[in-house]
Short mmCIF file of C-alpha atoms and ligand atoms in Angstrom, two decimals:
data_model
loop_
_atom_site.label_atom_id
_atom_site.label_comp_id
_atom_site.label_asym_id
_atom_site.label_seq_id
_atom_site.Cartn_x
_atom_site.Cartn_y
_atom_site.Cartn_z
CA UNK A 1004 -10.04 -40.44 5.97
CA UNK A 1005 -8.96 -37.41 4.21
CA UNK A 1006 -9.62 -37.52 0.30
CA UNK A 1007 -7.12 -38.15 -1.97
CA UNK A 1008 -5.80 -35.07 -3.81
CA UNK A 1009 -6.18 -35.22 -7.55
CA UNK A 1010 -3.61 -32.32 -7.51
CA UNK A 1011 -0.55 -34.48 -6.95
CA UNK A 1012 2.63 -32.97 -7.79
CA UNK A 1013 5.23 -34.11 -9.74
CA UNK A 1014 8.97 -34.30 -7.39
CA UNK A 1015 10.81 -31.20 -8.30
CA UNK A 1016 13.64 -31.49 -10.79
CA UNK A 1017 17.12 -30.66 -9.23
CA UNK A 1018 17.07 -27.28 -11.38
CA UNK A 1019 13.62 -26.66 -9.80
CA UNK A 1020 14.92 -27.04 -6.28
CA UNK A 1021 18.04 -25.28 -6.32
CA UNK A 1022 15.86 -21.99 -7.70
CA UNK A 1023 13.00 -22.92 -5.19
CA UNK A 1024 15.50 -22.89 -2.23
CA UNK A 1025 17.31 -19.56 -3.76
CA UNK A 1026 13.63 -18.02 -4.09
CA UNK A 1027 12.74 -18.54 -0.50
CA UNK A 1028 15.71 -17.25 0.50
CA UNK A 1029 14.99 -14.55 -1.28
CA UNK A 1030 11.14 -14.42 -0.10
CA UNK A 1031 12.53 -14.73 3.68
CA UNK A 1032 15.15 -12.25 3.32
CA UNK A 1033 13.16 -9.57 1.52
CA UNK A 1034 12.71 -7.39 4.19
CA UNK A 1035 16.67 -6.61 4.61
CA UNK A 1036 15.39 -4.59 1.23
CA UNK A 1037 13.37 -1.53 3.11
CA UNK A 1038 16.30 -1.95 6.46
CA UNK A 1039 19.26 -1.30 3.73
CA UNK A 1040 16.39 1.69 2.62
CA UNK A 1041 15.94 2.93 6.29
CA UNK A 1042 19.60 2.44 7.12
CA UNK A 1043 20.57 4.88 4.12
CA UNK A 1044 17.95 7.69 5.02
CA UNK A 1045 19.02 7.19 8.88
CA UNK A 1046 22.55 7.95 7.42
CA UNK A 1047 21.71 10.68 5.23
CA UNK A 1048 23.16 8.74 2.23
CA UNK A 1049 20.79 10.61 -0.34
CA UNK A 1050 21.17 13.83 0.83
CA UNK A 1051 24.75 13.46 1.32
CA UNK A 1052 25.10 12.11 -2.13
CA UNK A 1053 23.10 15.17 -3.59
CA UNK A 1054 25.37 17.60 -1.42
CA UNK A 1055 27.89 16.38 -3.33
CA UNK A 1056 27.02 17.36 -7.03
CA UNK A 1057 24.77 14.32 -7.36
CA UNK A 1058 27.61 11.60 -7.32
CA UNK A 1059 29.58 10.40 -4.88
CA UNK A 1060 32.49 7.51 -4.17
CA UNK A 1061 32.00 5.23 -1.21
CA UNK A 1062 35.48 7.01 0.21
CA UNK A 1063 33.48 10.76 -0.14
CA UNK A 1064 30.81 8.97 1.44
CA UNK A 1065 32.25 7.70 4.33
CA UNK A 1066 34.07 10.65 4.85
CA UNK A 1067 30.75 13.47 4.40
CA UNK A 1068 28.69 10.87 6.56
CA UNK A 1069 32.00 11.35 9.21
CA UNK A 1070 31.44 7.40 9.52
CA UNK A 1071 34.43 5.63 10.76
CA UNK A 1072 37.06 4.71 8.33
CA UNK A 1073 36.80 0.57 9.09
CA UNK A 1074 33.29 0.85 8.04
CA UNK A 1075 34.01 1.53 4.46
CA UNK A 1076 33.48 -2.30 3.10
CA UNK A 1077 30.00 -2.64 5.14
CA UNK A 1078 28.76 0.21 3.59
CA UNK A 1079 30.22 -1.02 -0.46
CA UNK A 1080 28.26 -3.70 0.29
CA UNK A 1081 25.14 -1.75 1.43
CA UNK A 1082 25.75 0.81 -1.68
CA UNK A 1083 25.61 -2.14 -3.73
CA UNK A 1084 22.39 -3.64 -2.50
CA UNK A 1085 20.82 -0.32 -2.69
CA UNK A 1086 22.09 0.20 -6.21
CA UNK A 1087 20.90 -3.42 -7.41
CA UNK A 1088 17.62 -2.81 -5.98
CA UNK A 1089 17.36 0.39 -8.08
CA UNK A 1090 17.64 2.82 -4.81
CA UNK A 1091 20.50 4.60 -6.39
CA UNK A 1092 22.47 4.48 -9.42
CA UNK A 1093 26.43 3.32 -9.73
CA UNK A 1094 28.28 3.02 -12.49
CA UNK A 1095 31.71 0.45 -13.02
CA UNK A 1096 33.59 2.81 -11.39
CA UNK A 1097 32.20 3.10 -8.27
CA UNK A 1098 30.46 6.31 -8.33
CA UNK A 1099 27.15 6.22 -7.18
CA UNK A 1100 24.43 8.79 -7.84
CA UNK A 1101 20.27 9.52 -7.64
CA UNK A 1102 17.53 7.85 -9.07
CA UNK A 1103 14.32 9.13 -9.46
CA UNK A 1104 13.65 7.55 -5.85
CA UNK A 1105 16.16 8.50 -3.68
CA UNK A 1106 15.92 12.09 -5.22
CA UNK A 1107 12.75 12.09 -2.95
CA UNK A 1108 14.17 11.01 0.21
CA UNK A 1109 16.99 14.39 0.01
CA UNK A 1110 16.17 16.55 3.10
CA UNK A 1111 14.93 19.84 2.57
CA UNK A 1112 14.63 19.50 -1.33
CA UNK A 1113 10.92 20.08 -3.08
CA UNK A 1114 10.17 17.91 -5.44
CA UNK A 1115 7.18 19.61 -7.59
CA UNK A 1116 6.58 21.77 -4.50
CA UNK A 1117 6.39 18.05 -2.12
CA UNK A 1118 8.54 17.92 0.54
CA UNK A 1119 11.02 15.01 0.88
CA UNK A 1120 9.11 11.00 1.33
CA UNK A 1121 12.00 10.16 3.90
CA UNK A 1122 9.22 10.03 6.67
CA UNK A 1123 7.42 8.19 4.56
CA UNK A 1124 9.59 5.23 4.54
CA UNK A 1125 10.59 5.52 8.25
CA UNK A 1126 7.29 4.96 8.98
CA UNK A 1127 6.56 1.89 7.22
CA UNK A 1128 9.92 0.62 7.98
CA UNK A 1129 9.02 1.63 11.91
CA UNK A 1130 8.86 -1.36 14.64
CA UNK A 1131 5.05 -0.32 15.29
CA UNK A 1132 4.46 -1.89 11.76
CA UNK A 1133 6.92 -4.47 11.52
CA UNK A 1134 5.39 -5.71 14.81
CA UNK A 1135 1.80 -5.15 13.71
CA UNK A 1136 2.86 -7.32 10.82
CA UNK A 1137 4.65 -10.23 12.89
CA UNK A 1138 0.68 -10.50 14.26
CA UNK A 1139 -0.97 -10.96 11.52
CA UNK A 1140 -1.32 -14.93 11.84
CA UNK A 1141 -2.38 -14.48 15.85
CA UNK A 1142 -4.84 -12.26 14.35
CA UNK A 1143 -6.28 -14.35 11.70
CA UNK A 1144 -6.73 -16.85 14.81
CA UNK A 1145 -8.66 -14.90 16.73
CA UNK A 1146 -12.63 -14.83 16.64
CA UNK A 1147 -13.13 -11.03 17.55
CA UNK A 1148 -16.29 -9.50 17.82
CA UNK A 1149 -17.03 -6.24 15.24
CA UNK A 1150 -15.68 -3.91 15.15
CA UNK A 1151 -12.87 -5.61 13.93
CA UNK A 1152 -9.56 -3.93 15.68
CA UNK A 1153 -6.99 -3.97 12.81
CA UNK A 1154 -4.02 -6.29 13.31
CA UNK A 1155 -1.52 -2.80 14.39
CA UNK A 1156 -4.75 -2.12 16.95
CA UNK A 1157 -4.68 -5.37 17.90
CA UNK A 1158 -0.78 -5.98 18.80
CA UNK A 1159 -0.25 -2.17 20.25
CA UNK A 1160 -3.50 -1.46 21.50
CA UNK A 1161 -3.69 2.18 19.44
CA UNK A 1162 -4.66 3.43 16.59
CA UNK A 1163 -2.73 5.08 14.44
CA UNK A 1164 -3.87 8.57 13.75
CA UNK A 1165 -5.87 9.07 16.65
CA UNK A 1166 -5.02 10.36 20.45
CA UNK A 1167 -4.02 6.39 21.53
CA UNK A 1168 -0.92 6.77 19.15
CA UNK A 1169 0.14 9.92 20.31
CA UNK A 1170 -0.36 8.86 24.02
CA UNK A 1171 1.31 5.38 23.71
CA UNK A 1172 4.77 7.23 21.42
CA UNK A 1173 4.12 10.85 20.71
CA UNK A 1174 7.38 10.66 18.86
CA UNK A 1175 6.52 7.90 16.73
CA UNK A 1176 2.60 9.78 16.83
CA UNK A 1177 4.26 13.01 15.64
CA UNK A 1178 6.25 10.66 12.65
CA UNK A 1179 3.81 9.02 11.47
CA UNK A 1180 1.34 12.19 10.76
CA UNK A 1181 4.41 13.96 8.99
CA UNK A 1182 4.90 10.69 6.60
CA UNK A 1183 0.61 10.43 6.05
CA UNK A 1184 1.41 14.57 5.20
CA UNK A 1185 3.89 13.69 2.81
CA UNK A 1186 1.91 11.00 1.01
CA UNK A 1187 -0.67 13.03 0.60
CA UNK A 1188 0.48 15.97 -0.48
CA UNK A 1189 2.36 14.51 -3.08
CA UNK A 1190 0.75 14.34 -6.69
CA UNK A 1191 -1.38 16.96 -6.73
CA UNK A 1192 0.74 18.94 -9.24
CA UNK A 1193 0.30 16.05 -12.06
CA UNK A 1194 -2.93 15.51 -11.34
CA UNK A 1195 -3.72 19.04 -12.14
CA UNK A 1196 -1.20 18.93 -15.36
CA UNK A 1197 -2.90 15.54 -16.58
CA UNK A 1198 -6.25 15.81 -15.38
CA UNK A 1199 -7.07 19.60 -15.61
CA UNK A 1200 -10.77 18.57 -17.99
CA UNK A 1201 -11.52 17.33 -13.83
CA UNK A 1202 -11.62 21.48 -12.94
CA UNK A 1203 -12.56 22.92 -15.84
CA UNK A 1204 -15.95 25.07 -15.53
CA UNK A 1205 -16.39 23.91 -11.76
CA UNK A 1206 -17.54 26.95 -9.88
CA UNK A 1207 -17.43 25.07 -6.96
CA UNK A 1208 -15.77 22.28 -4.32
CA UNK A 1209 -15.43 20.72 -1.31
CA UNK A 1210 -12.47 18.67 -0.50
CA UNK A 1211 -13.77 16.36 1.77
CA UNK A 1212 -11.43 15.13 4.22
CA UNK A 1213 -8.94 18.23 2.97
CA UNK A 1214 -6.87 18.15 5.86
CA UNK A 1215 -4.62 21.32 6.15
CA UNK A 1216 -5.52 22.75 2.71
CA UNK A 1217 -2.37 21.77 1.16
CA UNK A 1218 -4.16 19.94 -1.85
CA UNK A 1219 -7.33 22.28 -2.16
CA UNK A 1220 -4.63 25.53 -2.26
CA UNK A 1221 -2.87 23.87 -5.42
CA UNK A 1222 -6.43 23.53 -7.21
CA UNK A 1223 -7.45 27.36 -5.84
CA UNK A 1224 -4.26 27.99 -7.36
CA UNK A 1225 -4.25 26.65 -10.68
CA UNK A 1226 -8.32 27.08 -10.77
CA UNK A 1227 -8.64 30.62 -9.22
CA UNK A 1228 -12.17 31.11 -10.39
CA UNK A 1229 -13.43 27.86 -8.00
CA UNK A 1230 -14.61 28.76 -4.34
CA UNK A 1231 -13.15 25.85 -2.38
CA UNK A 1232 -14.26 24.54 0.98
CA UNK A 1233 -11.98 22.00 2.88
CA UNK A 1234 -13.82 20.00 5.51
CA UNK A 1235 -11.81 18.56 8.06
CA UNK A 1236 -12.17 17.33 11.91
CA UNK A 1237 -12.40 20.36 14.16
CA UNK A 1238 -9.51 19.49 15.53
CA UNK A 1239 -7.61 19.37 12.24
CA UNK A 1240 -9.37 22.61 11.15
CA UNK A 1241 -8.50 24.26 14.44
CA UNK A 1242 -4.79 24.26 13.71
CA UNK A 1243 -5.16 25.30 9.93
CA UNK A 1244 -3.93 29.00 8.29
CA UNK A 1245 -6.59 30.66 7.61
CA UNK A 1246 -4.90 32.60 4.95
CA UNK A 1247 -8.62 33.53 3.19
CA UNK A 1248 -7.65 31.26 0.19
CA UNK A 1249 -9.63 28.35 0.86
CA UNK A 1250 -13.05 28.09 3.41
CA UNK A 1251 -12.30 25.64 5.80
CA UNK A 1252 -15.39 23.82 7.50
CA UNK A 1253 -15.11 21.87 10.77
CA UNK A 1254 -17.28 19.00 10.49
CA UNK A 1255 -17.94 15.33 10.41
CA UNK A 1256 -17.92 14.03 6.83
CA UNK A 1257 -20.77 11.21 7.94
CA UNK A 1258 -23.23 13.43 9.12
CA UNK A 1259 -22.89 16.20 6.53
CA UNK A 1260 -20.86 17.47 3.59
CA UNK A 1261 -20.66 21.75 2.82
CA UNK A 1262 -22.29 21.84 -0.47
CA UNK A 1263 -20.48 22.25 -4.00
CA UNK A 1264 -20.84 21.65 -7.52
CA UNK A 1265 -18.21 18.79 -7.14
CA UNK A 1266 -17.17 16.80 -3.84
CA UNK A 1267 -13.46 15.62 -4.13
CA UNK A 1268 -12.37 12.59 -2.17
CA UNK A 1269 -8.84 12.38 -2.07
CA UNK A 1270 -7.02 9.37 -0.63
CA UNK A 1271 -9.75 9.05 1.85
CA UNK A 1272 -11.96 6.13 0.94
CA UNK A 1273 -8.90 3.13 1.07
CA UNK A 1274 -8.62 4.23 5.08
CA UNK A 1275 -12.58 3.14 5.25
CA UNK A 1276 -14.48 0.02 5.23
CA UNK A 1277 -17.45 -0.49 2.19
CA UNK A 1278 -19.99 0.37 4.17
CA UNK A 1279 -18.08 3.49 5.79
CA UNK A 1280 -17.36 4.23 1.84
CA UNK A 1281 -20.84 3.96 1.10
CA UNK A 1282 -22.18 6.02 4.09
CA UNK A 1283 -19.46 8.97 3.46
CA UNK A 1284 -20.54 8.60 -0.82
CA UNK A 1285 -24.36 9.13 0.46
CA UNK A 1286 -23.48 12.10 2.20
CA UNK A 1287 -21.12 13.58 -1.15
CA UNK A 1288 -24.47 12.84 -3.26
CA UNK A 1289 -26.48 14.84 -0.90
CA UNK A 1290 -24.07 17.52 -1.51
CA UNK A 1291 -23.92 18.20 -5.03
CA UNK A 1292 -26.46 19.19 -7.76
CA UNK A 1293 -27.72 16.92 -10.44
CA UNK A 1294 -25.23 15.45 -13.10
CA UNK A 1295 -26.91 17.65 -15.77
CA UNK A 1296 -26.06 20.96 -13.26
CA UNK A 1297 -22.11 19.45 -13.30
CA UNK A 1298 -22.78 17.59 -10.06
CA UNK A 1299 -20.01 15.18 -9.81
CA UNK A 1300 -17.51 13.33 -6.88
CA UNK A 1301 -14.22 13.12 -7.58
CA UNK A 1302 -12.48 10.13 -6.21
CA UNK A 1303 -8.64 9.74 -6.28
CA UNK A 1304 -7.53 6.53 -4.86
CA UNK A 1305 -5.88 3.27 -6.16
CA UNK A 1306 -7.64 1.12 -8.70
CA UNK A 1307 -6.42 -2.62 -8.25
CA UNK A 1308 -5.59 -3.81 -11.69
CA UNK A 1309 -4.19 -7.71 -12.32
CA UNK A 1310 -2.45 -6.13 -15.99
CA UNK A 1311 -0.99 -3.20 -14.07
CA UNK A 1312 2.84 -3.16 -13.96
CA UNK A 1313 2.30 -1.59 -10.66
CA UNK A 1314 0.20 -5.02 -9.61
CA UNK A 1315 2.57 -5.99 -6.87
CA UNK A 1316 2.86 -2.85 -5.37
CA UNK A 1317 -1.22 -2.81 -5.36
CA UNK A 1318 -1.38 -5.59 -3.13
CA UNK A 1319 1.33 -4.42 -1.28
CA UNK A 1320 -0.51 -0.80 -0.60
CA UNK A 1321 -3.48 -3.40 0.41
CA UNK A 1322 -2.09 -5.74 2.71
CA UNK A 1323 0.00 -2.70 4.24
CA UNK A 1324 -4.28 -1.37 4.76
CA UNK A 1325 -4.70 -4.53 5.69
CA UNK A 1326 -2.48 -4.84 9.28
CA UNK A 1327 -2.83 -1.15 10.06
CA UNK A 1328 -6.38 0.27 9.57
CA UNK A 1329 -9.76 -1.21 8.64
CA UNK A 1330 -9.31 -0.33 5.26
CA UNK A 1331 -8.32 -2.03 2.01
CA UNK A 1332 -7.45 -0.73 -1.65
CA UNK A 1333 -9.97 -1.47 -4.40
CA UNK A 1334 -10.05 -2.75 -7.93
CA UNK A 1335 -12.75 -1.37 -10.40
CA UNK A 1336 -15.77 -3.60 -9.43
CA UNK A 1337 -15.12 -2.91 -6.07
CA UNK A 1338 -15.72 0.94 -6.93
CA UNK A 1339 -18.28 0.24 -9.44
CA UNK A 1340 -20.16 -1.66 -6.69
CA UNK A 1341 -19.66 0.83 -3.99
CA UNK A 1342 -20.54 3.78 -6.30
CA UNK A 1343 -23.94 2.13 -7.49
CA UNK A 1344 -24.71 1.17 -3.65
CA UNK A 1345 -24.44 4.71 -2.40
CA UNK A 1346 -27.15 5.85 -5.16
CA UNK A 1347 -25.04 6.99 -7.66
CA UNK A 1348 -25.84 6.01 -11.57
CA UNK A 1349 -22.80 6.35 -13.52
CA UNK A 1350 -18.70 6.89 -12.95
CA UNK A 1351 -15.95 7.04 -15.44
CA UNK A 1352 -12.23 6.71 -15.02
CA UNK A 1353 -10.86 9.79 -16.24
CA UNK A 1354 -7.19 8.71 -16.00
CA UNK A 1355 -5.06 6.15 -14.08
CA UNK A 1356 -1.63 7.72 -12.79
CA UNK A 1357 0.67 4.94 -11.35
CA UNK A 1358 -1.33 3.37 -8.77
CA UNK A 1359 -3.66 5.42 -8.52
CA UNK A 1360 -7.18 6.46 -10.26
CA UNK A 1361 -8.96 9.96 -11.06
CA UNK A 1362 -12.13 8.71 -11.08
CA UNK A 1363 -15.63 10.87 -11.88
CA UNK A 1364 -18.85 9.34 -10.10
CA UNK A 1365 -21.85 10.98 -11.10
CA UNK A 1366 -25.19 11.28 -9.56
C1 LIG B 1137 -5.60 10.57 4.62
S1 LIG B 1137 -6.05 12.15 5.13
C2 LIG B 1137 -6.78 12.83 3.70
C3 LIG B 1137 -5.79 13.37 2.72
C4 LIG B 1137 -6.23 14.57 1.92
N1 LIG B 1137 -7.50 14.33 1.28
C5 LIG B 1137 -5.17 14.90 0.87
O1 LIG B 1137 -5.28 14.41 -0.26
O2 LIG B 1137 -4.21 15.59 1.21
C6 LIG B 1137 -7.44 11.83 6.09
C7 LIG B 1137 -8.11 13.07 6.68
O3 LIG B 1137 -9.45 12.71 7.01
C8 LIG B 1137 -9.81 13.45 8.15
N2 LIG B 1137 -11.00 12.82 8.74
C9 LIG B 1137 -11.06 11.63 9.39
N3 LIG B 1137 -12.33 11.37 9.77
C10 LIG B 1137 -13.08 12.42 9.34
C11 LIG B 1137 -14.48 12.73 9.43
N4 LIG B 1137 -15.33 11.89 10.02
N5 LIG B 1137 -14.91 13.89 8.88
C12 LIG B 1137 -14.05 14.74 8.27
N6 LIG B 1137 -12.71 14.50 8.16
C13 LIG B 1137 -12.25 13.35 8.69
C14 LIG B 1137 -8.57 13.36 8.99
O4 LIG B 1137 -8.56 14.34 10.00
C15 LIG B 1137 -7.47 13.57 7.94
O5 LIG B 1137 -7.14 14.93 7.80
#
């Protein structure tokens, strides 16, 4: 016979149940939240809005988005779900203009030299994840040997980034890579305005993982003095302008790093198990000089943290890692513990910027 809970909980009062039905409505009906988003950037309500001096009616919108005429109240009613979830702005007139947000999801506009996030959210928003996500209990089921296939591997039988993506949907393949370009891309420019004590004096670096360039050509940039190498996969470096800025080095970050004064790990380590993290960390420490020769990694990446006001969106970021790769995001033990497994003796958090940290691990 089952034991008896000690936990046994007092009936709901009738104000408790009429905001615990509203709240799972709410819970259940969440996801209309990023469909309203997707539906607006699959209109072109952001860029039509900013095409229009920044503010718009819902008649100029219906009318620039050439959207018929007896649609006007379904999209008020869209406008104001967007607006009260802080997509766009409207005032008591019905004029509705950019936030901060939706600024970044106007075609062809550079924010801070990033190109729009509109991919971004189309991606995240796309059926491959929504389905990857309606799996997630089958694949909590399932006893499945290691290497553990990742809840999107497991439902679509790819994985995303690599040749089965691009062979299953090379549309969706071809989507996918431009919204991982334009998360990655973006921040670099305040991270070298906030963080600039990370480049100071380095003669040296390897962006491990560099992709393209994109991020190690800001830091060249800003840092002319540092010689820069930016390791990729051969088959990322085979595609990238060699424009004699940066040194780009085809090569396999687990079996060897291109030395430098300072490794930089950007956005790379959440996409990787801990013992993957540990493994690549080993092969930054054999890559730099001691701590007293300015021998350092630089990890940017999210730092979990319970007091953060970006909490929610933490876990979010993780469980998002969670059904799509093999990855997961990390709070500060988890580095600390990581760090001090792959030899290292000592890191500091030079600055937290949203979600994200600029942390210094030294050898
Ligand atoms: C998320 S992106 C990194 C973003 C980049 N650091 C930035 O901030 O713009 C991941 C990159 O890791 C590269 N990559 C994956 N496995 C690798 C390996 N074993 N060795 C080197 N690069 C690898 C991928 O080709 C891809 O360009």
């Amino acid at each position: 016979m089952a034991a008896k809970s000690s936990h046994t909980m007092t009936i709901p009062t009738d104000a408790e149940l009429v905001q615990a039905q509203a709240d799972l409505w709410r819970h259940s009906l969440s996801y209309l939240t990023p469909m309203a988003l997707r539906c607006a950037i699959q209109l072109g309500i952001p860029t039509a809005i900013h095409r229009h001096g920044g503010a718009a009616s819902l008649i100029d919108l219906v009318t620039t988005l050439s959207l018929p005429p007896s649609k006007a109240p379904f999209l008020s009613r869209l406008l104001r779900l967007l607006s009260t979830t802080g997509v766009l702005a409207s005032n008591e007139v019905g004029i509705y203009s950019l936030v901060p947000l939706s600024y970044l999801l106007v075609d062809g506009v550079l924010v801070d030299g990033d190109a729009s996030q509109a991919a971004l959210v189309l991606c995240l928003t796309s059926r491959y994840h929504m389905e990857a996500a309606m799996g997630l209990a089958d694949w909590f089921k399932k006893d499945i040997a290691q290497p553990l296939p990742s809840p999107f591997e497991d439902v679509h039988g790819a994985t995303l980034f690599e040749e089965s993506m691009a062979v299953l949907d090379p549309e969706s393949d071809k989507l996918f890579n431009e919204a991982l370009a334009a998360h990655d891309h973006m921040g670099i420019g305040t991270i070298l305005r906030e963080c600039h004590g990370l480049f100071n004096g380095l003669q040296s670096l390897t962006d491990c993982c560099g992709g393209d360039g994109t991020t190690a050509k800001a830091i060249v940039k800003a840092f002319p003095h540092i010689k820069c190498n930016v390791l990729d996969l051969p088959k990322v470096v085979d595609k990238a302008p060699s424009d004699g800025l940066v040194n780009y080095v085809a090569g396999d970050m687990f079996h060897s790093i291109p030395p430098a004064q300072a490794i930089m790990v950007k956005l790379v380590l959440h996409f990787w198990s801990d013992d993957d993290c540990i493994n690549i960390l080993a092969q930054c420490k054999k890559a730099i000089p001691s701590r007293e020769a300015g021998g350092k990694v630089i990890v940017i990446d999210m730092v979990v943290d319970s007091s953060s006001p970006m909490f929610e969106t933490q876990l979010l970021m993780d469980v998002a890692m969670m059904v799509c790769t093999r990855g997961r995001q990390r709070d500060e033990n988890d580095w600390n513990a990581i760090f001090m497994k792959a030899g290292f003796s000592d890191y500091k958090i030079v600055k937290k910027l949203g979600a994200r940290g600029v942390m210094e691990v030294y050898p």
